[in-house]
Amino acid sequence: MDQARDVGAAPKPVVDLTGKSSGIGRLLLLGIVLVGVAGAFVVLPEQYRDQAMLALLGLLSMIGVFFLFVLAIGIVHLTSRSRGLEFARSFVDGLTEGVVITDNDGRIMYANQAYADLSGAESASDINTVERLFSSEADASEAVYRLSQDVRGNQSGQHEFRMASGLKARSSGGNKAAWYRLQVRPLQVPGQNKSLRVWQVQDITEERTSQEQVFLELQHAISYLDHAPAGFFSADPDGSIVYLNATLSDWLGIDLTQFSARQMRMQDLVAGDGMALLDAITLEPGESRTAVVDLDLAKTNGQTFPVRLYHLVPQSDDGAPGATRTVVLNRSESEVSSDALEAAESRFTRFFNNTPIGIASVGNEGQVIKTNARFLKLFAPVLEGRASEDQIRIHDLVHENDQPSMMNAIGQADDGQANIEFVDSVLPNAEDCSIRYFLSPVSEAERDDEGEVAIIYALEVTEQRALEAQMAQSQKMQAVGQLAGGIAHDFNNVLTAIIGFSDLLLTRHQATDPSFQDIINIKQNANRAASLVRQLLAFSRRQTLRPEILSLSDVLSDLRMLLDRLMGDKVKLEVVHGRDLWPLRADIGQLEQVVVNLCVNARDAMPEGGDLKIKTSNLEPKDLVDQHAHKEMASGDYVLIEVIDKGTGMSAETLEKIFEPFFSTKEIGQGTGLGLSTVYGIVKQSGGYIFADTELGAGTTFRVYLPRHVPTAQELEEQHAEKNQSAQEKPKDLTGSATILLVEDEDAVRAFGARALQSRGYTVLEAESGVEALELVDEHEGEIDLVVSDVVMPEMDGPTLFTELKKREYDLKFIFVSGYAEDAFAKNLPDADREKFGFLPKPFSLKQLASTVKDMLEK
């Protein structure tokens, strides 16, 4: 019902049962007390009535004085309701939303006039509870039920729902829909163990209508923006795309139904180095700027198309970047006008910004006037934090040592000179980044008001410099290796003679002979020298390897005891075996030497002791990333050996030289400097790679990559047969009666070899060269059983002699003798002949010579 209300006066509540029951109770109690007192006077004897009357008057006086006292200090009020309670009730009565208060039994304790107006009640008797008021609508009754459950659990709640026929429309016989907001909360009555429920009902139909209207207007605005002839996107300060319109999504090939905010970044949209142009836009705090940028955007299918961006970049007063707003104009040939000049400008812009070379125009004082995207990206570490491009000077981009050369080149360009020498430099704050600058002058006729005098082309040559340094180092190592190999070859001939004649002397001296021990010392020192030569040959990759199929885990297990002894008490060794390691094909002795040398090197780097770890694992091509990514490594499967120490580490200067022969950080007399160079040579000759990571004071990690070997069935059978043969091998007789042709250009080596073989019963023919050997073969046709020839000889070397004998159809057994590896010459022989010769490495002893000859004759 719509009742008229006095302006400024709060409406009276329709139902108010609060506080009435407590006043009647007190009144009844007072009446009972008075009746009791009157009855007491009636029944009292007459002699006591006066005394009782005086006592009663005294009691009443005391009560009166006490009441005045508590009234004075404000404990008791004369009114039945406090002013605060009246104020609260007036406030609730004046609310425009309906309020109804019920007890736990659902009895209405209070309802304001707004609730009566909302429900259409004409009198207090028509007021219904919330449950009954909304019971006719399913959505409304469900909301009431949920709120009732909340308030029973002493929780507040709120729901909004729509009724097909509103309360007012229903009371007037209409069917107009309405929206309502229903709230409930528990209310604890102060001083009483009593809980009430406060329901609030509000008609929000107009509010909802207004919201729907705003939403429709927003939808229209979005539709207008989506179908605008220009693209649009918005991004957070970190570059995350929060919105893009349908036009731009269509250009990019993005399905808007699958797009969600912040799943893409601006870097995903911009092709090439275009982001550098956007990142270069810098502002002062509180400034907002719209930059016009020409670049390419990338479609989802990988194609690109040219655009012009109107890129709004705001910044708050405290310097924090704000969200960007960007309008995108498609400048592809299908979208732009047919204006030839505009089309040419678009093509030039794409060419200018997409070139992999940094381009900039500069003035005569080195000021940078215009740049392309690649230039900004290349120099981003130097330009970071600058307010604008106008503050960039070429001096800032060149190392201080090269600034005079750069300014001289700019001066030549200002004078119009054509042939200007390029300038090489590095970035001032990143000296590992090398840049080569090419300059071309701008003619007087082409110069504009901005004062550009030269065009600078900046090309990063960091990788080229690294390759040049690597090539130089490789050539240096190769030259040193050739020198070491040449020295080793000549030295091997000397050692072969020393060791051989020592063996001959030992056959004629007993152990009790005074000279016997001297001869032993000569031979032992010769063997030490031979070991040194083998290290030189290992570095030059010319040593002899006897590869076989190996299990790295077995090799390390067999080495463990030796390594523990070598490490001593201060170093704790840990070996971590990889699971299911692939097999290798390597020389077991050389592989053991690699591990031992690396471990000894690590031990020496930890003079105070520490932890040393050997770790193995398999590496597939997909694993060759991060610390395993090295440009010189071919893609493939590798078995990795890591030797990790926590020692002193190395400087960058030391790291560059660690694999050079005779380089050592130890004191004189404490090492030959061949340990790591030997390791390097063995690993390289085995087809592998070795690298080191180090940090001063933090330790060093050596990583050895050896190629995986997939053994054939024949290799497995041969390996099994060799093991069985070695297990059953007995000492053999090294004597014989065959005729042997010994070909050697070194007189001492030839003399020792001849005497050694003759002492074993062989007939020996001697030749100083391959030419002389051919003459002896022709002279003794059919008598010679075996040829033992040096590889490197004047006039005709050993392989040529072998080939000539084959041409003359002499089917002779052949043994090559060399200080170099067998592969150094065998690779030049036909594959069919490789099984027809033996090999004896220098230096060799009498027993090794006799044993090799015996094996070849019996083969």
PDB file of C-alpha atoms in Angstrom, residues 412-650:
ATOM      1  CA  GLN A 412      86.174  11.597 -43.356  1.00  0.00           C
ATOM      2  CA  ALA A 413      82.475  11.041 -44.149  1.00  0.00           C
ATOM      3  CA  ASP A 414      81.762  14.718 -43.453  1.00  0.00           C
ATOM      4  CA  ASP A 415      84.473  15.601 -46.003  1.00  0.00           C
ATOM      5  CA  GLY A 416      82.731  13.363 -48.565  1.00  0.00           C
ATOM      6  CA  GLN A 417      85.463  10.706 -48.765  1.00  0.00           C
ATOM      7  CA  ALA A 418      84.201   7.409 -50.156  1.00  0.00           C
ATOM      8  CA  ASN A 419      86.836   4.884 -49.044  1.00  0.00           C
ATOM      9  CA  ILE A 420      86.524   4.935 -45.247  1.00  0.00           C
ATOM     10  CA  GLU A 421      88.261   2.215 -43.246  1.00  0.00           C
ATOM     11  CA  PHE A 422      85.904   0.158 -41.102  1.00  0.00           C
ATOM     12  CA  VAL A 423      86.166   0.424 -37.311  1.00  0.00           C
ATOM     13  CA  ASP A 424      86.284  -2.634 -35.054  1.00  0.00           C
ATOM     14  CA  SER A 425      85.245  -2.231 -31.437  1.00  0.00           C
ATOM     15  CA  VAL A 426      83.415  -3.872 -28.544  1.00  0.00           C
ATOM     16  CA  LEU A 427      80.447  -2.737 -26.487  1.00  0.00           C
ATOM     17  CA  PRO A 428      81.600  -0.604 -23.547  1.00  0.00           C
ATOM     18  CA  ASN A 429      79.788  -2.690 -20.907  1.00  0.00           C
ATOM     19  CA  ALA A 430      79.956  -6.046 -22.723  1.00  0.00           C
ATOM     20  CA  GLU A 431      83.442  -6.537 -24.093  1.00  0.00           C
ATOM     21  CA  ASP A 432      82.642 -10.051 -25.256  1.00  0.00           C
ATOM     22  CA  CYS A 433      80.384  -8.513 -27.954  1.00  0.00           C
ATOM     23  CA  SER A 434      82.405  -7.412 -30.998  1.00  0.00           C
ATOM     24  CA  ILE A 435      81.007  -4.926 -33.520  1.00  0.00           C
ATOM     25  CA  ARG A 436      82.373  -3.895 -36.897  1.00  0.00           C
ATOM     26  CA  TYR A 437      81.261  -0.456 -38.123  1.00  0.00           C
ATOM     27  CA  PHE A 438      81.134   0.473 -41.826  1.00  0.00           C
ATOM     28  CA  LEU A 439      80.588   4.117 -42.739  1.00  0.00           C
ATOM     29  CA  SER A 440      79.340   5.703 -45.942  1.00  0.00           C
ATOM     30  CA  PRO A 441      79.084   9.487 -46.452  1.00  0.00           C
ATOM     31  CA  VAL A 442      75.881  11.426 -47.107  1.00  0.00           C
ATOM     32  CA  SER A 443      76.375  13.792 -50.027  1.00  0.00           C
ATOM     33  CA  GLU A 444      75.789  17.507 -49.637  1.00  0.00           C
ATOM     34  CA  ALA A 445      72.687  17.339 -51.830  1.00  0.00           C
ATOM     35  CA  GLU A 446      71.147  14.565 -49.714  1.00  0.00           C
ATOM     36  CA  ARG A 447      71.703  16.198 -46.334  1.00  0.00           C
ATOM     37  CA  ASP A 448      68.626  17.519 -44.542  1.00  0.00           C
ATOM     38  CA  ASP A 449      68.012  19.926 -41.687  1.00  0.00           C
ATOM     39  CA  GLU A 450      68.837  17.257 -39.096  1.00  0.00           C
ATOM     40  CA  GLY A 451      72.503  17.419 -40.081  1.00  0.00           C
ATOM     41  CA  GLU A 452      73.252  13.793 -40.928  1.00  0.00           C
ATOM     42  CA  VAL A 453      76.678  13.380 -42.528  1.00  0.00           C
ATOM     43  CA  ALA A 454      77.158   9.609 -42.522  1.00  0.00           C
ATOM     44  CA  ILE A 455      75.310   6.311 -42.516  1.00  0.00           C
ATOM     45  CA  ILE A 456      76.743   3.732 -40.117  1.00  0.00           C
ATOM     46  CA  TYR A 457      76.241   0.004 -40.642  1.00  0.00           C
ATOM     47  CA  ALA A 458      76.891  -1.984 -37.457  1.00  0.00           C
ATOM     48  CA  LEU A 459      77.540  -5.697 -37.916  1.00  0.00           C
ATOM     49  CA  GLU A 460      78.003  -8.001 -34.930  1.00  0.00           C
ATOM     50  CA  VAL A 461      81.082 -10.176 -35.490  1.00  0.00           C
ATOM     51  CA  THR A 462      81.269 -11.824 -32.073  1.00  0.00           C
ATOM     52  CA  GLU A 463      80.833 -15.319 -33.485  1.00  0.00           C
ATOM     53  CA  GLN A 464      83.270 -14.621 -36.301  1.00  0.00           C
ATOM     54  CA  ARG A 465      85.884 -13.397 -33.804  1.00  0.00           C
ATOM     55  CA  ALA A 466      85.328 -16.481 -31.669  1.00  0.00           C
ATOM     56  CA  LEU A 467      85.770 -18.729 -34.714  1.00  0.00           C
ATOM     57  CA  GLU A 468      88.913 -16.834 -35.707  1.00  0.00           C
ATOM     58  CA  ALA A 469      90.323 -17.256 -32.208  1.00  0.00           C
ATOM     59  CA  GLN A 470      89.332 -20.913 -32.233  1.00  0.00           C
ATOM     60  CA  MET A 471      90.924 -21.414 -35.640  1.00  0.00           C
ATOM     61  CA  ALA A 472      94.089 -19.664 -34.529  1.00  0.00           C
ATOM     62  CA  GLN A 473      94.225 -21.828 -31.418  1.00  0.00           C
ATOM     63  CA  SER A 474      93.568 -24.933 -33.506  1.00  0.00           C
ATOM     64  CA  GLN A 475      96.315 -24.016 -35.964  1.00  0.00           C
ATOM     65  CA  LYS A 476      98.652 -23.308 -33.081  1.00  0.00           C
ATOM     66  CA  MET A 477      97.877 -26.670 -31.493  1.00  0.00           C
ATOM     67  CA  GLN A 478      98.288 -28.386 -34.868  1.00  0.00           C
ATOM     68  CA  ALA A 479     101.646 -26.714 -35.457  1.00  0.00           C
ATOM     69  CA  VAL A 480     102.838 -27.664 -31.985  1.00  0.00           C
ATOM     70  CA  GLY A 481     101.532 -31.186 -32.600  1.00  0.00           C
ATOM     71  CA  GLN A 482     103.451 -31.465 -35.861  1.00  0.00           C
ATOM     72  CA  LEU A 483     106.588 -30.247 -34.147  1.00  0.00           C
ATOM     73  CA  ALA A 484     106.059 -32.665 -31.265  1.00  0.00           C
ATOM     74  CA  GLY A 485     105.382 -35.507 -33.685  1.00  0.00           C
ATOM     75  CA  GLY A 486     108.531 -34.773 -35.692  1.00  0.00           C
ATOM     76  CA  ILE A 487     110.677 -34.640 -32.573  1.00  0.00           C
ATOM     77  CA  ALA A 488     109.068 -37.833 -31.291  1.00  0.00           C
ATOM     78  CA  HIS A 489     109.767 -39.680 -34.555  1.00  0.00           C
ATOM     79  CA  ASP A 490     113.487 -38.876 -34.521  1.00  0.00           C
ATOM     80  CA  PHE A 491     113.737 -39.461 -30.777  1.00  0.00           C
ATOM     81  CA  ASN A 492     112.048 -42.837 -31.131  1.00  0.00           C
ATOM     82  CA  ASN A 493     114.822 -44.050 -33.403  1.00  0.00           C
ATOM     83  CA  VAL A 494     117.386 -43.072 -30.779  1.00  0.00           C
ATOM     84  CA  LEU A 495     115.404 -44.735 -27.991  1.00  0.00           C
ATOM     85  CA  THR A 496     114.869 -47.886 -30.044  1.00  0.00           C
ATOM     86  CA  ALA A 497     118.641 -48.247 -30.413  1.00  0.00           C
ATOM     87  CA  ILE A 498     119.277 -47.547 -26.708  1.00  0.00           C
ATOM     88  CA  ILE A 499     116.596 -49.972 -25.490  1.00  0.00           C
ATOM     89  CA  GLY A 500     117.564 -52.600 -28.065  1.00  0.00           C
ATOM     90  CA  PHE A 501     121.285 -52.649 -27.366  1.00  0.00           C
ATOM     91  CA  SER A 502     120.515 -52.625 -23.619  1.00  0.00           C
ATOM     92  CA  ASP A 503     118.530 -55.819 -24.179  1.00  0.00           C
ATOM     93  CA  LEU A 504     121.424 -57.342 -26.124  1.00  0.00           C
ATOM     94  CA  LEU A 505     123.855 -56.451 -23.343  1.00  0.00           C
ATOM     95  CA  LEU A 506     121.530 -57.942 -20.731  1.00  0.00           C
ATOM     96  CA  THR A 507     121.554 -61.273 -22.593  1.00  0.00           C
ATOM     97  CA  ARG A 508     125.338 -61.467 -22.087  1.00  0.00           C
ATOM     98  CA  HIS A 509     125.480 -60.345 -18.447  1.00  0.00           C
ATOM     99  CA  GLN A 510     124.317 -62.181 -15.395  1.00  0.00           C
ATOM    100  CA  ALA A 511     122.517 -60.483 -12.512  1.00  0.00           C
ATOM    101  CA  THR A 512     125.677 -60.816 -10.422  1.00  0.00           C
ATOM    102  CA  ASP A 513     127.735 -58.919 -12.987  1.00  0.00           C
ATOM    103  CA  PRO A 514     128.702 -55.391 -11.747  1.00  0.00           C
ATOM    104  CA  SER A 515     127.609 -53.943 -15.109  1.00  0.00           C
ATOM    105  CA  PHE A 516     124.164 -55.556 -14.970  1.00  0.00           C
ATOM    106  CA  GLN A 517     122.619 -52.888 -12.745  1.00  0.00           C
ATOM    107  CA  ASP A 518     124.088 -50.100 -14.887  1.00  0.00           C
ATOM    108  CA  ILE A 519     122.499 -51.581 -17.988  1.00  0.00           C
ATOM    109  CA  ILE A 520     119.171 -51.890 -16.129  1.00  0.00           C
ATOM    110  CA  ASN A 521     119.350 -48.182 -15.196  1.00  0.00           C
ATOM    111  CA  ILE A 522     120.073 -47.250 -18.825  1.00  0.00           C
ATOM    112  CA  LYS A 523     117.048 -49.229 -20.012  1.00  0.00           C
ATOM    113  CA  GLN A 524     114.747 -47.846 -17.298  1.00  0.00           C
ATOM    114  CA  ASN A 525     115.634 -44.244 -18.138  1.00  0.00           C
ATOM    115  CA  ALA A 526     115.217 -45.022 -21.826  1.00  0.00           C
ATOM    116  CA  ASN A 527     111.731 -46.357 -21.033  1.00  0.00           C
ATOM    117  CA  ARG A 528     110.958 -43.152 -19.110  1.00  0.00           C
ATOM    118  CA  ALA A 529     112.045 -41.163 -22.151  1.00  0.00           C
ATOM    119  CA  ALA A 530     109.845 -43.406 -24.313  1.00  0.00           C
ATOM    120  CA  SER A 531     106.886 -42.616 -22.044  1.00  0.00           C
ATOM    121  CA  LEU A 532     107.551 -38.906 -22.548  1.00  0.00           C
ATOM    122  CA  VAL A 533     107.648 -39.433 -26.308  1.00  0.00           C
ATOM    123  CA  ARG A 534     104.332 -41.307 -26.153  1.00  0.00           C
ATOM    124  CA  GLN A 535     102.802 -38.299 -24.427  1.00  0.00           C
ATOM    125  CA  LEU A 536     104.049 -36.049 -27.213  1.00  0.00           C
ATOM    126  CA  LEU A 537     102.620 -38.440 -29.777  1.00  0.00           C
ATOM    127  CA  ALA A 538      99.332 -38.553 -27.871  1.00  0.00           C
ATOM    128  CA  PHE A 539      99.098 -34.779 -28.029  1.00  0.00           C
ATOM    129  CA  SER A 540      99.887 -34.784 -31.763  1.00  0.00           C
ATOM    130  CA  ARG A 541      97.389 -37.646 -32.176  1.00  0.00           C
ATOM    131  CA  ARG A 542      99.969 -39.878 -33.813  1.00  0.00           C
ATOM    132  CA  GLN A 543     100.261 -42.549 -31.179  1.00  0.00           C
ATOM    133  CA  THR A 544      99.194 -46.120 -31.744  1.00  0.00           C
ATOM    134  CA  LEU A 545      95.777 -47.026 -30.372  1.00  0.00           C
ATOM    135  CA  ARG A 546      94.402 -50.537 -29.966  1.00  0.00           C
ATOM    136  CA  PRO A 547      90.664 -49.833 -29.804  1.00  0.00           C
ATOM    137  CA  GLU A 548      88.255 -52.409 -28.420  1.00  0.00           C
ATOM    138  CA  ILE A 549      84.649 -52.443 -27.264  1.00  0.00           C
ATOM    139  CA  LEU A 550      84.513 -51.246 -23.650  1.00  0.00           C
ATOM    140  CA  SER A 551      82.038 -50.790 -20.849  1.00  0.00           C
ATOM    141  CA  LEU A 552      82.892 -47.497 -19.145  1.00  0.00           C
ATOM    142  CA  SER A 553      81.391 -48.663 -15.845  1.00  0.00           C
ATOM    143  CA  ASP A 554      83.682 -51.715 -15.831  1.00  0.00           C
ATOM    144  CA  VAL A 555      86.729 -49.587 -16.665  1.00  0.00           C
ATOM    145  CA  LEU A 556      86.040 -47.188 -13.784  1.00  0.00           C
ATOM    146  CA  SER A 557      85.324 -50.038 -11.366  1.00  0.00           C
ATOM    147  CA  ASP A 558      88.675 -51.629 -12.197  1.00  0.00           C
ATOM    148  CA  LEU A 559      90.407 -48.262 -11.771  1.00  0.00           C
ATOM    149  CA  ARG A 560      88.747 -47.431  -8.440  1.00  0.00           C
ATOM    150  CA  MET A 561      91.396 -49.006  -6.224  1.00  0.00           C
ATOM    151  CA  LEU A 562      94.244 -47.308  -8.083  1.00  0.00           C
ATOM    152  CA  LEU A 563      92.463 -43.936  -7.972  1.00  0.00           C
ATOM    153  CA  ASP A 564      91.853 -44.250  -4.227  1.00  0.00           C
ATOM    154  CA  ARG A 565      95.586 -44.766  -3.665  1.00  0.00           C
ATOM    155  CA  LEU A 566      96.472 -41.850  -5.906  1.00  0.00           C
ATOM    156  CA  MET A 567      94.026 -39.473  -4.177  1.00  0.00           C
ATOM    157  CA  GLY A 568      95.407 -40.125  -0.702  1.00  0.00           C
ATOM    158  CA  ASP A 569      93.676 -39.455   2.602  1.00  0.00           C
ATOM    159  CA  LYS A 570      92.730 -35.790   2.034  1.00  0.00           C
ATOM    160  CA  VAL A 571      90.639 -36.262  -1.097  1.00  0.00           C
ATOM    161  CA  LYS A 572      87.321 -38.096  -0.908  1.00  0.00           C
ATOM    162  CA  LEU A 573      86.554 -39.794  -4.233  1.00  0.00           C
ATOM    163  CA  GLU A 574      82.967 -40.464  -5.330  1.00  0.00           C
ATOM    164  CA  VAL A 575      82.092 -42.348  -8.516  1.00  0.00           C
ATOM    165  CA  VAL A 576      78.523 -41.980  -9.785  1.00  0.00           C
ATOM    166  CA  HIS A 577      77.763 -44.501 -12.536  1.00  0.00           C
ATOM    167  CA  GLY A 578      75.118 -43.641 -15.114  1.00  0.00           C
ATOM    168  CA  ARG A 579      72.401 -46.189 -15.782  1.00  0.00           C
ATOM    169  CA  ASP A 580      72.651 -48.445 -18.847  1.00  0.00           C
ATOM    170  CA  LEU A 581      75.716 -46.717 -20.275  1.00  0.00           C
ATOM    171  CA  TRP A 582      76.282 -47.234 -23.981  1.00  0.00           C
ATOM    172  CA  PRO A 583      79.421 -49.130 -25.089  1.00  0.00           C
ATOM    173  CA  LEU A 584      82.554 -47.333 -26.307  1.00  0.00           C
ATOM    174  CA  ARG A 585      85.262 -48.276 -28.781  1.00  0.00           C
ATOM    175  CA  ALA A 586      88.567 -47.061 -27.398  1.00  0.00           C
ATOM    176  CA  ASP A 587      92.018 -48.126 -26.280  1.00  0.00           C
ATOM    177  CA  ILE A 588      91.499 -49.228 -22.680  1.00  0.00           C
ATOM    178  CA  GLY A 589      95.001 -48.217 -21.613  1.00  0.00           C
ATOM    179  CA  GLN A 590      94.645 -44.739 -23.110  1.00  0.00           C
ATOM    180  CA  LEU A 591      91.146 -44.309 -21.648  1.00  0.00           C
ATOM    181  CA  GLU A 592      92.468 -45.218 -18.204  1.00  0.00           C
ATOM    182  CA  GLN A 593      95.272 -42.685 -18.693  1.00  0.00           C
ATOM    183  CA  VAL A 594      92.680 -39.985 -19.452  1.00  0.00           C
ATOM    184  CA  VAL A 595      90.775 -40.673 -16.225  1.00  0.00           C
ATOM    185  CA  VAL A 596      93.931 -40.967 -14.109  1.00  0.00           C
ATOM    186  CA  ASN A 597      95.460 -37.746 -15.464  1.00  0.00           C
ATOM    187  CA  LEU A 598      92.248 -35.771 -14.879  1.00  0.00           C
ATOM    188  CA  CYS A 599      91.913 -37.114 -11.332  1.00  0.00           C
ATOM    189  CA  VAL A 600      95.558 -36.392 -10.465  1.00  0.00           C
ATOM    190  CA  ASN A 601      95.156 -32.903 -11.896  1.00  0.00           C
ATOM    191  CA  ALA A 602      92.045 -32.396  -9.705  1.00  0.00           C
ATOM    192  CA  ARG A 603      93.868 -33.712  -6.640  1.00  0.00           C
ATOM    193  CA  ASP A 604      96.708 -31.224  -7.163  1.00  0.00           C
ATOM    194  CA  ALA A 605      94.104 -28.415  -7.398  1.00  0.00           C
ATOM    195  CA  MET A 606      92.929 -29.285  -3.847  1.00  0.00           C
ATOM    196  CA  PRO A 607      96.108 -29.056  -1.710  1.00  0.00           C
ATOM    197  CA  GLU A 608      94.016 -28.919   1.481  1.00  0.00           C
ATOM    198  CA  GLY A 609      91.848 -31.832   0.370  1.00  0.00           C
ATOM    199  CA  GLY A 610      88.218 -31.927  -0.676  1.00  0.00           C
ATOM    200  CA  ASP A 611      85.630 -33.856  -2.655  1.00  0.00           C
ATOM    201  CA  LEU A 612      86.263 -35.276  -6.112  1.00  0.00           C
ATOM    202  CA  LYS A 613      83.399 -36.722  -8.147  1.00  0.00           C
ATOM    203  CA  ILE A 614      83.509 -38.814 -11.319  1.00  0.00           C
ATOM    204  CA  LYS A 615      80.122 -38.910 -12.976  1.00  0.00           C
ATOM    205  CA  THR A 616      79.046 -40.756 -16.124  1.00  0.00           C
ATOM    206  CA  SER A 617      75.885 -40.514 -18.233  1.00  0.00           C
ATOM    207  CA  ASN A 618      74.443 -40.964 -21.710  1.00  0.00           C
ATOM    208  CA  LEU A 619      73.721 -37.924 -23.863  1.00  0.00           C
ATOM    209  CA  GLU A 620      71.315 -37.917 -26.801  1.00  0.00           C
ATOM    210  CA  PRO A 621      71.268 -35.135 -29.420  1.00  0.00           C
ATOM    211  CA  LYS A 622      68.395 -33.406 -27.575  1.00  0.00           C
ATOM    212  CA  ASP A 623      70.594 -33.210 -24.446  1.00  0.00           C
ATOM    213  CA  LEU A 624      73.305 -31.165 -26.178  1.00  0.00           C
ATOM    214  CA  VAL A 625      72.073 -27.855 -24.737  1.00  0.00           C
ATOM    215  CA  ASP A 626      73.189 -25.438 -22.021  1.00  0.00           C
ATOM    216  CA  GLN A 627      76.541 -26.642 -20.593  1.00  0.00           C
ATOM    217  CA  HIS A 628      76.715 -29.421 -23.211  1.00  0.00           C
ATOM    218  CA  ALA A 629      76.195 -27.071 -26.173  1.00  0.00           C
ATOM    219  CA  HIS A 630      79.498 -26.648 -28.047  1.00  0.00           C
ATOM    220  CA  LYS A 631      79.618 -25.492 -31.664  1.00  0.00           C
ATOM    221  CA  GLU A 632      82.429 -27.829 -32.669  1.00  0.00           C
ATOM    222  CA  MET A 633      80.582 -30.921 -31.467  1.00  0.00           C
ATOM    223  CA  ALA A 634      78.773 -32.949 -34.100  1.00  0.00           C
ATOM    224  CA  SER A 635      75.244 -33.997 -33.256  1.00  0.00           C
ATOM    225  CA  GLY A 636      74.988 -37.594 -32.086  1.00  0.00           C
ATOM    226  CA  ASP A 637      74.988 -39.948 -29.109  1.00  0.00           C
ATOM    227  CA  TYR A 638      77.782 -39.541 -26.576  1.00  0.00           C
ATOM    228  CA  VAL A 639      78.920 -41.114 -23.333  1.00  0.00           C
ATOM    229  CA  LEU A 640      79.887 -38.335 -20.927  1.00  0.00           C
ATOM    230  CA  ILE A 641      82.601 -38.489 -18.268  1.00  0.00           C
ATOM    231  CA  GLU A 642      82.605 -35.593 -15.780  1.00  0.00           C
ATOM    232  CA  VAL A 643      85.474 -35.049 -13.352  1.00  0.00           C
ATOM    233  CA  ILE A 644      84.329 -32.447 -10.814  1.00  0.00           C
ATOM    234  CA  ASP A 645      86.530 -30.939  -8.108  1.00  0.00           C
ATOM    235  CA  LYS A 646      86.083 -28.154  -5.568  1.00  0.00           C
ATOM    236  CA  GLY A 647      89.622 -26.891  -5.875  1.00  0.00           C
ATOM    237  CA  THR A 648      91.251 -23.573  -6.583  1.00  0.00           C
ATOM    238  CA  GLY A 649      89.883 -23.241 -10.108  1.00  0.00           C
ATOM    239  CA  MET A 650      91.593 -21.409 -12.964  1.00  0.00           C
TER     240      MET A 650
END
